[in-house]
Every structure is written in C-alpha cells, then in structure tokens.
XYZ file of C-alpha atoms in Angstrom:
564
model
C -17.931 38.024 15.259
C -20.408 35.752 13.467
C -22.206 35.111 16.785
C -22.483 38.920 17.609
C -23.828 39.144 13.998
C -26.713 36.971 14.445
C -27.339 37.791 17.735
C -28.035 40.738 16.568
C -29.998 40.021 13.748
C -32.486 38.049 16.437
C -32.540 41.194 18.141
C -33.411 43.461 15.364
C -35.640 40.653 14.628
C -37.595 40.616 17.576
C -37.774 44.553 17.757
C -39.536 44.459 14.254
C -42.172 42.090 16.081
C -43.232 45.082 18.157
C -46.482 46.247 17.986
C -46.632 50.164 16.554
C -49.160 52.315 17.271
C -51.464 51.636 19.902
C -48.942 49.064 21.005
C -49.064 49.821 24.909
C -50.648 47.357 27.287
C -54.193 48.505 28.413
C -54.882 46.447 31.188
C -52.544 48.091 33.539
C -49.575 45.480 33.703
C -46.147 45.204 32.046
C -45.470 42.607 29.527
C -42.995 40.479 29.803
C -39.545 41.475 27.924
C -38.875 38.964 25.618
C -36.682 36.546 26.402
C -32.963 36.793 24.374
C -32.200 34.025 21.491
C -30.307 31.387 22.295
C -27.696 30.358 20.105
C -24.708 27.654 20.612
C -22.385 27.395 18.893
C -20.150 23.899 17.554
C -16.406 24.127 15.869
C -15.138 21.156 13.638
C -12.065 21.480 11.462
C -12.385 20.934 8.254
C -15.332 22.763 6.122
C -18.611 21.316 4.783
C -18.500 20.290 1.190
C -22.287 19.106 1.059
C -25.015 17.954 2.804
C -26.747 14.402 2.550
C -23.913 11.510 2.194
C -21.056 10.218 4.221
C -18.662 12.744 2.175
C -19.375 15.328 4.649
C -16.318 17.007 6.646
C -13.724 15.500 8.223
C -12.249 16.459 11.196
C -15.553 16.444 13.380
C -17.691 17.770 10.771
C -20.098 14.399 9.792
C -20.259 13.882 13.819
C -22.386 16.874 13.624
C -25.069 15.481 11.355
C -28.085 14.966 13.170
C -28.022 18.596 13.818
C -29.735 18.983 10.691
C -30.295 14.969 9.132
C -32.196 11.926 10.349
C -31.680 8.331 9.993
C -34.287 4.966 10.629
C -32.137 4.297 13.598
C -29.748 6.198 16.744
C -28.545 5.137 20.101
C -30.469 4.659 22.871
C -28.377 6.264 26.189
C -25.850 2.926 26.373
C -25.078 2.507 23.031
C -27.815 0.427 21.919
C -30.051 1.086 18.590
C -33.266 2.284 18.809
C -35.949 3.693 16.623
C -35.707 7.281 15.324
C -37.626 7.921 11.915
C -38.665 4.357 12.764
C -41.365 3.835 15.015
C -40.196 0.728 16.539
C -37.120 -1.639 15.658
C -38.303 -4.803 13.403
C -37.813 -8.080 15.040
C -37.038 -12.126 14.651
C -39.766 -13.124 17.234
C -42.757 -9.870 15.952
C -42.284 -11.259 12.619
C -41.321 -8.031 10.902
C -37.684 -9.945 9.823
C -38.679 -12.635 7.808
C -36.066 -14.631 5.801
C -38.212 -16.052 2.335
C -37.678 -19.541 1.090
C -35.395 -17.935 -1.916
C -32.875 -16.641 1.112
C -33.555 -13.379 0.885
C -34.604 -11.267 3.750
C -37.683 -9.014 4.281
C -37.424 -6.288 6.698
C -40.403 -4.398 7.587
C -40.235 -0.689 9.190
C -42.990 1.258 10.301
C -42.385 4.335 10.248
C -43.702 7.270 12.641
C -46.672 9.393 11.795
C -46.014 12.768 12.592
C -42.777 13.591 10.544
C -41.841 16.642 8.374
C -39.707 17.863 6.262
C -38.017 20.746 6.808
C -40.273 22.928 4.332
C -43.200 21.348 6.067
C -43.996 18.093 3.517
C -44.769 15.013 5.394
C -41.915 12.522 5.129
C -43.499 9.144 4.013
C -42.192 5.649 3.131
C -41.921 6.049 -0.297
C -39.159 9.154 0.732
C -37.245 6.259 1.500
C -38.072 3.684 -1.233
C -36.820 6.759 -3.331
C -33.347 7.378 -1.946
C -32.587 3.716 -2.260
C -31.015 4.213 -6.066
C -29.777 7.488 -5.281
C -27.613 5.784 -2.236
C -25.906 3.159 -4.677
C -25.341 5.728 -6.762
C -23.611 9.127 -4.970
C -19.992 8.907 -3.753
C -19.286 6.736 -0.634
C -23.359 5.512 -0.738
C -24.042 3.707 2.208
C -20.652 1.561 3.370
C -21.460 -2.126 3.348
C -25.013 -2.343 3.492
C -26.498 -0.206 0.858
C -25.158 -2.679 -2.065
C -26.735 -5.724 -0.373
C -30.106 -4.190 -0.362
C -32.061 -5.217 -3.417
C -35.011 -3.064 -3.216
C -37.269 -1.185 -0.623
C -41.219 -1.028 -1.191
C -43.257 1.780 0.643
C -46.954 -0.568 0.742
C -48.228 2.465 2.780
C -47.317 5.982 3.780
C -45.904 4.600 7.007
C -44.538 1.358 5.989
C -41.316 0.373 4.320
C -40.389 -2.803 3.675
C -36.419 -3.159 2.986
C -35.475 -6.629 0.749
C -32.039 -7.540 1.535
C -30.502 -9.724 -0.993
C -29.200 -12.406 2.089
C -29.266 -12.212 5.566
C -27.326 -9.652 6.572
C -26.414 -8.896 10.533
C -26.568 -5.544 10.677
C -29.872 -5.072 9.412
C -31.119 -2.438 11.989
C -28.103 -0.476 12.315
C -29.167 1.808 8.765
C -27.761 5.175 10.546
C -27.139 8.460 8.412
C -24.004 6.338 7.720
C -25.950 3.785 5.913
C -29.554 5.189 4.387
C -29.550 8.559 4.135
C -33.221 9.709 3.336
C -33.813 12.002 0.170
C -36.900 14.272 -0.345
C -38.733 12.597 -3.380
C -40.882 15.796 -3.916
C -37.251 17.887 -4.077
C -35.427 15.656 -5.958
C -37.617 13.309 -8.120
C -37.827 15.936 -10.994
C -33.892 16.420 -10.921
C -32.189 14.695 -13.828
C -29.540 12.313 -12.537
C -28.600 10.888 -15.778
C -25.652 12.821 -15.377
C -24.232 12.249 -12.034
C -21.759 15.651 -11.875
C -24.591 18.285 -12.489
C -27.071 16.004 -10.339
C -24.711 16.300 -7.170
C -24.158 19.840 -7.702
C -27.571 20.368 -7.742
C -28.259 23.389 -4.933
C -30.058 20.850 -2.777
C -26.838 19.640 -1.508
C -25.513 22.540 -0.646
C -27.368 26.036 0.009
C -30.681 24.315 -0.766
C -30.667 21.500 1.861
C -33.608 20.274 3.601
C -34.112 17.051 6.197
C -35.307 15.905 8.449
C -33.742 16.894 12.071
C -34.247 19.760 14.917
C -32.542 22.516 12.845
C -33.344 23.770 9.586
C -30.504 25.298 7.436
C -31.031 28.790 7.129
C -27.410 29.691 5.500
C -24.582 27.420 4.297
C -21.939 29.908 4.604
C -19.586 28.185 1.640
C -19.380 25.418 4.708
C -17.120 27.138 6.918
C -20.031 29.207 8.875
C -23.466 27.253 8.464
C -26.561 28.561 10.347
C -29.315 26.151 11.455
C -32.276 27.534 12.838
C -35.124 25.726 15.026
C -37.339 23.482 13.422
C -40.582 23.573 15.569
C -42.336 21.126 14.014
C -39.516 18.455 14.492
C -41.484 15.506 15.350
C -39.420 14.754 18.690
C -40.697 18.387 19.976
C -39.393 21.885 19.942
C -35.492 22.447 20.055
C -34.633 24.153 23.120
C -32.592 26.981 21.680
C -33.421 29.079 18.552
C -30.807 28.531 16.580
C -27.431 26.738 15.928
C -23.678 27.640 13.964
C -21.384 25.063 12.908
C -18.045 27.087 12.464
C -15.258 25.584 11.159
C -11.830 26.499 12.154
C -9.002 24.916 10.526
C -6.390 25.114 13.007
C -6.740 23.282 16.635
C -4.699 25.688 18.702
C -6.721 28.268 17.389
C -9.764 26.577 17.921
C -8.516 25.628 21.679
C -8.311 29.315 21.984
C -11.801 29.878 20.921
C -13.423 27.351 23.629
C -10.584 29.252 26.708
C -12.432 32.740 25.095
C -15.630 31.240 25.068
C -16.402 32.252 21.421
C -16.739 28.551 20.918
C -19.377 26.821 23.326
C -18.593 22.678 22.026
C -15.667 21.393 20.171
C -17.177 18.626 17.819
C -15.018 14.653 18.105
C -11.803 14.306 16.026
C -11.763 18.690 16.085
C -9.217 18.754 18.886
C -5.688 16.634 18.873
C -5.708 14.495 22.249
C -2.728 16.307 23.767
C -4.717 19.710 23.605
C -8.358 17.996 24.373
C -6.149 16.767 27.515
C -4.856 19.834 28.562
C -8.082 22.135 27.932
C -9.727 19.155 30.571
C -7.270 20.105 32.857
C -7.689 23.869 32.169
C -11.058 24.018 32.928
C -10.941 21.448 35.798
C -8.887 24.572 37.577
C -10.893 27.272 35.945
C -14.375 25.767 35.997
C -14.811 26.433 32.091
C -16.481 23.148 31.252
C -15.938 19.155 30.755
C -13.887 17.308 28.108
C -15.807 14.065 27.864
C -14.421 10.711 26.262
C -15.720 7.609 24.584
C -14.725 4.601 23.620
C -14.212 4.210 19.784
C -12.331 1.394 17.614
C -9.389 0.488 15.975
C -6.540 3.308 15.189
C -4.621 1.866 12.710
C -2.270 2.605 9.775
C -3.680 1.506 6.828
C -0.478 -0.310 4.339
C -0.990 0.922 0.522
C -1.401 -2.862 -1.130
C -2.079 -0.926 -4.938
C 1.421 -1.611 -6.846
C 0.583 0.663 -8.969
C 0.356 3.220 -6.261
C 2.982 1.766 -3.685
C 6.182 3.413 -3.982
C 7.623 0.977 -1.466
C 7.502 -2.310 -3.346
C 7.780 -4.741 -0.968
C 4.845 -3.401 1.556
C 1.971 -4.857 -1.000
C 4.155 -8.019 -2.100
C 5.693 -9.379 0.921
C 3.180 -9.940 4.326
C 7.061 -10.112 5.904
C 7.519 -6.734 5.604
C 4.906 -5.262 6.797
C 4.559 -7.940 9.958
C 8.181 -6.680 10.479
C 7.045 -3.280 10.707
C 4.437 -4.157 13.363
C 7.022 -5.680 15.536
C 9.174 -2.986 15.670
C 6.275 -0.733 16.465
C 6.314 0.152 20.138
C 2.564 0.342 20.468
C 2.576 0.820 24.287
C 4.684 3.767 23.549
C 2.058 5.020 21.099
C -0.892 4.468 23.414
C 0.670 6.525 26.138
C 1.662 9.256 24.210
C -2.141 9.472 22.502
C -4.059 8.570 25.152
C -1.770 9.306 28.614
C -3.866 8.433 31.744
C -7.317 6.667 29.127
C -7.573 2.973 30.524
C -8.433 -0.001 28.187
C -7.055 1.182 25.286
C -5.059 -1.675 24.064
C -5.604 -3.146 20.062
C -5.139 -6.649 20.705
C -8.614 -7.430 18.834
C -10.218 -6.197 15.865
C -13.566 -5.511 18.139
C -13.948 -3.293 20.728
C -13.233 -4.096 24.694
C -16.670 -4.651 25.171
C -18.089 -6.583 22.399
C -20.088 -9.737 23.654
C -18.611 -11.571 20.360
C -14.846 -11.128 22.532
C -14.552 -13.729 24.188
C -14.989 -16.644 21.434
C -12.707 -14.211 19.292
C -9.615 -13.670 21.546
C -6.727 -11.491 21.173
C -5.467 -11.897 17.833
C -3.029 -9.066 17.199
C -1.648 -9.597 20.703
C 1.203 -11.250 18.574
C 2.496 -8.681 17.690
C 4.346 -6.973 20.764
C 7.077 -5.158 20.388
C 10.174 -7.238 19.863
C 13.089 -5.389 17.233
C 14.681 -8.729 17.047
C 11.869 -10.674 15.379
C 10.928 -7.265 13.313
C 14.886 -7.459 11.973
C 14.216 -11.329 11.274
C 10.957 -10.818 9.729
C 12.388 -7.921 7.829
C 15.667 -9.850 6.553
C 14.287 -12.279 4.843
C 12.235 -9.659 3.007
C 16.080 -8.510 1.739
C 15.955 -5.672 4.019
C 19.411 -5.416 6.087
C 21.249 -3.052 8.025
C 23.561 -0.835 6.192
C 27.541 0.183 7.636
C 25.548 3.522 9.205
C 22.724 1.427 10.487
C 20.100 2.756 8.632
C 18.048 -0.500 6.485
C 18.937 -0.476 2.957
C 16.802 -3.001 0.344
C 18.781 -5.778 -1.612
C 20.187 -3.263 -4.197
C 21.532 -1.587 -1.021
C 19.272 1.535 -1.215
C 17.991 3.012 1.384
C 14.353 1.882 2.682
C 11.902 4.629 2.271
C 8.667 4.312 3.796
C 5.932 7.021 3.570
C 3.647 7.722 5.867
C 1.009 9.773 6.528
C -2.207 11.853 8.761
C -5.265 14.489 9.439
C -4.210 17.434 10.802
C -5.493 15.979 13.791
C -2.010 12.921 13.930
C 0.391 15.611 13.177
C 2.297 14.538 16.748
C 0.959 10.757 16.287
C 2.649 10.667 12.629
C 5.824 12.110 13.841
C 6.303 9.733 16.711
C 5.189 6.914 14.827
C 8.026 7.860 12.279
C 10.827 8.172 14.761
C 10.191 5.089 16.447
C 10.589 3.042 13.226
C 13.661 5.509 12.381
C 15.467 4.411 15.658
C 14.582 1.310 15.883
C 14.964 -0.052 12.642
C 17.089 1.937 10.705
C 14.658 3.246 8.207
C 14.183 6.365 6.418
C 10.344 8.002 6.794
C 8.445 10.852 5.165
C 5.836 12.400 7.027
C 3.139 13.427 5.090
C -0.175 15.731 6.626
C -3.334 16.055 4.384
C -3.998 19.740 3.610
C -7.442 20.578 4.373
C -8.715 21.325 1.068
C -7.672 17.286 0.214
C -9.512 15.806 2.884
C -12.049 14.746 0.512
C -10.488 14.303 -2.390
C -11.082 11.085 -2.807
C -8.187 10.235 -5.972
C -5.772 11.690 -3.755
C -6.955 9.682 -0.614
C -6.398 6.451 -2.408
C -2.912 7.144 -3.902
C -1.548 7.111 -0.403
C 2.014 6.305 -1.454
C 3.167 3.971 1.719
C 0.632 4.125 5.268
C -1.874 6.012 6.404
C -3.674 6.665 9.419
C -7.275 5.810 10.097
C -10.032 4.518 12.353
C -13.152 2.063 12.096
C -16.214 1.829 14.245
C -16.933 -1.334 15.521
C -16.833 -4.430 13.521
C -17.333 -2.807 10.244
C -13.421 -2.635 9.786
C -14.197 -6.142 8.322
C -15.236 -4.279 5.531
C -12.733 -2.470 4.352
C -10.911 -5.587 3.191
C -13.687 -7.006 0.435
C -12.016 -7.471 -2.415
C -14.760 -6.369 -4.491
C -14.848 -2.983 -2.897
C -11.146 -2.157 -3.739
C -10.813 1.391 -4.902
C -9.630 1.980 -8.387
C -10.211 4.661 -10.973
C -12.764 2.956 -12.321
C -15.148 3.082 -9.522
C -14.166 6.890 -9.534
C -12.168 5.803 -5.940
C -15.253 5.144 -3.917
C -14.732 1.319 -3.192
C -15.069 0.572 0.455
C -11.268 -1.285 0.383
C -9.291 1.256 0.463
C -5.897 -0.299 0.908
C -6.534 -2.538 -2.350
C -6.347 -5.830 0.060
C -7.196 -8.748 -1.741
C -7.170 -12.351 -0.318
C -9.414 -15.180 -1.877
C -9.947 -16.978 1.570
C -11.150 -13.556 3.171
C -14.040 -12.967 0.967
C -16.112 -16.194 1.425
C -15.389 -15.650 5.568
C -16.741 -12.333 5.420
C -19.656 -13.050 2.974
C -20.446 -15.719 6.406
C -20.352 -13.117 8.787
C -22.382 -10.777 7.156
C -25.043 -13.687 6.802
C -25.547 -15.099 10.499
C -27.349 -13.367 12.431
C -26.222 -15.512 15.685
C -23.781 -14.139 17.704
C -21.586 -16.813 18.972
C -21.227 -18.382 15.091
C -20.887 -14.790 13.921
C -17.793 -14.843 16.915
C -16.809 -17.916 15.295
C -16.268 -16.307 11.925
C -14.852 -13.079 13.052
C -12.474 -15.407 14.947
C -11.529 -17.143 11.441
C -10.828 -13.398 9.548
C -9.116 -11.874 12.509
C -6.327 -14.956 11.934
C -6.436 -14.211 8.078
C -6.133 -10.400 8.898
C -3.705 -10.977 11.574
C -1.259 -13.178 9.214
C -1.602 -11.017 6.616
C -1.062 -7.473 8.203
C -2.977 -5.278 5.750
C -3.312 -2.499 8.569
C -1.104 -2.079 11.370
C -3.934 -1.877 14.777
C -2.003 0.702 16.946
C -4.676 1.473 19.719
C -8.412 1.289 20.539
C -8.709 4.827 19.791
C -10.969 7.374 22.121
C -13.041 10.464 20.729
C -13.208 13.312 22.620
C -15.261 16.133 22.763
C -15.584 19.703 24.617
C -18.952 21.593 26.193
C -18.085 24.738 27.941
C -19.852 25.664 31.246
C -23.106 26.360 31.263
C -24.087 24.728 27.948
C -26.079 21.303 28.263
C -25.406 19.671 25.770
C -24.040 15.837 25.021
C -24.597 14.384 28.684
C -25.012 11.480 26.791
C -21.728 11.381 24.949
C -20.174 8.112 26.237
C -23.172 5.960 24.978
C -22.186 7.140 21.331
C -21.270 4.226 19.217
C -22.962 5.259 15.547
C -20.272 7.315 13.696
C -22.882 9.973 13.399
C -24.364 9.790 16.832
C -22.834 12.757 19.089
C -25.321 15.143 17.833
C -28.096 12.567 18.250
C -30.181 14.978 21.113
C -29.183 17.962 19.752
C -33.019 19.018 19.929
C -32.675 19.493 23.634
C -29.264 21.553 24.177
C -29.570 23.928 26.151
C -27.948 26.888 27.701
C -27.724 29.403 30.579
C-alpha cells in the first residue's frame, strides 16, 4: 500500500512537470516518455527510534544505516577497510600514525573534498572535531573506541587529526559504529546541557540529515521511513529515486511480503534462519530471488553476573555453575538446528574462522564439548543435585530455576536451548522473548534475570568484559559490559591488546584472555553465527554481501541498487 502510495505520488509528480500551454514538440519528433521512478523497498523488524547513534533498531534495522549515514571508514569487496568520508586510510610507514614521545597516538585523516550534507553544506573536518563530545556523551557513544580518544583537531577543512590517548589497534576501523559524524551548523546552537531535551531534539528523528545516497524525506514514526536520492552524494548519483525502510514486526508476515513481492530485500537479523532457509529454497524452485549468507561471530548466551539483578544466585558467584551449564549444552545440536547445511560454524574460538591472529590463539572453548557427566560433576559441587523426580534441586532442595531469554528472531533457538538443559540436566527454564517495544530499553536490557542471547562482531567481544564499562544505573545502563563481568587479571590483558598494534603479540594476548574467559565462563559461545539476508529477482542490490564484516556494512553500496 505504501509503495502504491508513493509511486503514485512520483507519478503525479512528474505529470505536474509537464509543460502547459504551448507544451507540444515543434520540431516534428516525439519526446521521450519519461521513464517510471524507481523505488525498492527494505523490511527490518523492529521500528526506528532515531537516527545518528548505535541505538538504532534492532532486528535488521542499524544494518540499514548507510542508506542514509556515513562513516570515515567501510569495507572494501573482501572485508577489508577502506576509505569512505576519508580520502585515504592513515598509515605506520606514510607517517600519518605517529605515536608521540608522551605515548599517545596521532592519527591524521584527510578527508575528501567534494562532500555534502544532505541540505547541501559542505561537510568539513571540524564536522567531525565537533561530534567528538557529543559521541561520549549520547547513549551507547561509540563502543570501545570513542572513550580512548582524547581529542580530534580539524587544522584544515579537509584534515582531521584524531589524538588517541594510547595506542589503540583498531584505529582505522571508526565505522558508523564508532564515530558517527554530527552537522556542527545543525547542531552547534542546540543546548545540550540537558541531555533528555537535546536527544529529542527533531534532528534525530523527523529532522535528520547526513551524509549518505538517500536523503530522508519522511520518518514515518520509524515504522515507514522514506529516503529519497541524494544527487549530490559525493560517490555519484543513486541509481534509483528513492528508497522505504518498512518495518514489519512479525517474520512470517514479513516472509510473506518478499513470496508477494511487496517486499524487494529482507534486511540481516529480519528473518529467523529456519524461514531465511526455506524462502532460499522457495525461490531456488520459483526463481524469486537469492538468500545470501555471511560469516559473522560469536552467538552466545550472555550469564547475568549483577547479584543484584541475578535471580539465580549461584550463576554470578560460582564459575562451576555456569561451566556446568556449558557442558551439558549440546552445541552440535544447536548448530544444526540454526544453521542446518552452513559449514564452519563451530565456536571453539572467540575470533572468527578466518582471523590471521587464529592460529597463535587456538581453540579455547573447544573444552567444553558436550559431556552430562562432567556438567553433573561440575554442577554438584556447586550444591546442585538431582532430586527423587530427577529434576536438579539447589542445597535447600528447591528446584533450580534458570531464566533465559531472546529477539523475536531466537524464539525456536531459546526454546531448544531450554529443553536441552531441561532433559539433560534436570532443570527447570523460563523462556523469556523481548517484546518489540523493549528492544531498546536499555534498563530493561540489563536486568536480564538469568541468560540472554547475543552476538559480537569480530574481536570486539573482548570488550564487553571491561570492568569499567559494567552497566549500572548510574551510567543510565549504557556501559559496554553488559553482563557485569568483573575479573582483575582481565583488565590489564585487555588494556595490552588494545595497545599493540602487532598482530602475532596482539595473538599472544588474545590467547592469554581467551584462557581467562574460557575458565571463567561469563558467556556461554554456542556457534559462529551467520547473517542472512534476502534480494528478490530482479533487484541488484548487495552482490557484495559476503565481504560484510562492519556491523553496519550491508547497506554500504546502497548508492548503486538497482532494479528492473
């Protein structure tokens, strides 16, 4: 309905463009009818709150980014980083990465020439210097890098020099996910001495304007948003006019949508594997279009560690517990079920299969396979025995209740995941789903009562166990540890990693955490997850979907889609 809608509207549009009046062609040949707007259109789950930070929606919805939003940095075609609103990447040997005899680091960007804003300002390096305080201080600013970056000086228009307060690794990879750029001449003049009215400032909504090959034209509360073309979109002229992001909360009714062709590309995480799987096998029959796959990171359930938020007590005292939990986890059973007929899929590392860092680092969690025995053991000396009925009861012969809980998108995963530990081990599970309209509520994402499910890209899950990133009420619940792990011979390991820049001592280290990580089980790695997406015949769009490795990356050339 809302495509037909605009459709038309580009129709009516186009007739008002008529000439009237002495509009007929005088040199005796017929002008060309005017070709029909293009439109495509993407479905994610979950709604968009705002525009601008990494609390965009879940369920597909911050893949979809670059639609509208540029970064410094994307992929190149294999996964590697290259230069976006950066002209070229810095470099060790050009000397635009200099580390200064007080150990911090200089990075120096240049930045390219011909960029604009979507209302037409030229985007300059002070844009950037500008969003710097703005990213430390919005919810979820920036993930691990944003609070090691001291400062970032714009010396000219084009140049932007980024101070990191130590070496840190990752200093090229500042995606969407890690420096979002703000519009000084938007937002300079907005108070933000009081952060609520600041971030519901109009500019984050129905008033957004960046940086990438569609403009936003209407926000639609976030469930319908319309981008239109950009044409001065400094990679060239979008191929189609204009693009809808639609979300649709339910994923049978969005598989529908892509069968009836009201949907032309299902956005990652939108569709549950099991119905991704069979709509590839649908339209290998039918000829409808291609489900295409790549390889992500860790799927793992997360353990609450809080005590004050734990309602079983023994998961965030006792590392017995939950390492007898992993053992009686049959995670070849899991993998099968979620990813039936996906190769190379097994989470016997923290990194992914094809990280050059690997080898030096091992298998780790290959430990843990499944063996009820040892989980019993592990679990006994916890206190936790079988009761007459066999179901595990604590030491003051209660029953053990363990909570658990997923997206929309794990609803079979969570259930499967519960009934394996039920059978196996005797122990009583309640399955919990998060309702869409608490996907980003961030107070009740942290109160997770017992597990959770989640995923990491890449070696950034070694983040999520700083200490001095666990969430709390205090920080308003936008630490970067959400579990509340806290180990004092973790935090010095990982303050080394994220300072060598050499990859075979950086293996070294990560070799050194994965054994803390691995002892202390403050996740439980199921499988190395895979993200898949859906493009319906005749729409060319994300032929490049397998080199994704950015979290915000399958959007990355959305400027040339295309369609019949």
């Amino acid at each position: 309905m809302v495509t037909r809608r605009i459709v038309l509207w580009c129709a009516l549009f186009l007739v008002g463009c008529v000439p009237v009046g002495g509009g007929a062609a005088t040199s005796g040949t017929t002008p060309a009818a005017p070709s029909a707007p293009k439109t495509i259109v993407v479905a994610a789950l979950a709604p968009v709150k705002v525009y601008g930070h990494t609390e965009q929606a879940s369920g597909g919805g911050s893949a979809l980014a670059p639609i509208h939003s540029e970064a410094l940095i994307t992929n190149d075609r294999h996964g590697g980083i290259e230069g976006r609103l950066a002209a070229k990447l810095p470099s060790l040997t050009d000397g635009s990465v200099v580390i200064r005899p007080d150990g911090r680091m200089q990075v120096t960007w240049t930045l390219r020439d011909n960029i604009k804003w979507h209302d037409g300002v030229p985007f300059m390096a002070e844009d950037l210097a500008f969003s710097l305080p703005i990213q430390k201080e919005i919810p979820s600013g920036g993930g691990i890098a944003i609070p090691r970056i001291e400062s970032i000086e714009a010396p000219d228009a084009h140049t932007a020099v980024i101070i990191w307060q130590a070496p840190f690794f990752k200093y090229l990879e500042l995606s969407l996910s890690d420096l979002w750029p703000y519009p000084k001449h938007l937002l300079a003049d907005v108070p933000r001495d009081d952060k609520e009215a600041f971030m519901t400032n109009p500019y984050w909504t129905s008033g957004y304007v960046h940086l990438g090959p569609f403009r936003l034209t209407d926000f639609g509360l976030g469930n319908t948003q319309v981008f239109q073309r950009f044409d001065d979109y400094f990679l060239g002229k979008p191929k189609v006019d204009s693009i809808i992001i639609q979300s649709i909360p339910n994923a049978n009714t969005l598989f529908a949508n892509l069968l009836a062709g009201a949907v032309d590309i299902a956005s990652e995480e939108a569709l549950p594997t099991g119905l991704a799987i069979q709509l590839r096998d649908n339209w290998k029959e039918s000829g409808g279009g291609s489900v295409l796959s790549r390889i992500e990171n860790l799927r793992y359930a997360m353990i609450q560690l809080n005590p004050d938020w734990a309602r079983t007590p023994e998961l965030p005292r006792d590392a017995r517990a939950r390492r007898g939990l992993y053992y009686g986890l049959d995670r070849d059973a899991i993998r099968q079920f979620s990813l039936p007929g996906l190769p190379d899929t097994e989470a016997d590392s923290f990194l992914r299969k094809n990280d050059p860092r690997g080898p030096i680092v091992g298998q780790p969690l290959a430990r843990y396979h499944y063996d009820p025995t040892r989980a019993l053991q592990e679990l006994a000396e916890v206190g936790w025995r079988r009761g007459p009925d066999g179901r595990l009861v604590n030491q003051g012969g209660e029953p053990v209740q363990m909570y658990l809980r997923g997206s929309s998108s794990a609803t079979e995963e969570t259930t499967l995941v519960a009934q394996l530990w039920r059978q196996v081990l005797g122990v009583n599970v309640e399955e919990e789903i998060v309702p869409a309209n608490l996907t980003q509520d961030r107070e009740y994402r942290a109160k997770f009562p017992g597990m959770e499910f989640r995923s990491s890209n890449g070696d950034a899950v070694f983040g999520l166990f700083e200490s001095r990133g666990r969430v709390s009420a205090e920080n308003q619940y936008r630490g970067s540890n959400p579990m509340g792990y806290s180990n004092p011979a973790f935090d010095p390991l990982l303050d080394r990693f994220f300072q060598t820049l050499d990859l075979d001592q950086q293996a070294a280290v990560i070799k050194e955490m994965s054994e803390v990580l691995a002892n202390d089980v403050p996740v439980i790695p199921m499988y190395v997850r895979v993200d898949l997406a859906a493009v319906r015949q005749g729409v060319r769009a994300l032929d490049d979907y397998a080199g994704t490795t950015l979290t915000r990356g399958m959007a990355r050339t959305a400027h040339l889609w295309d369609r019949d």
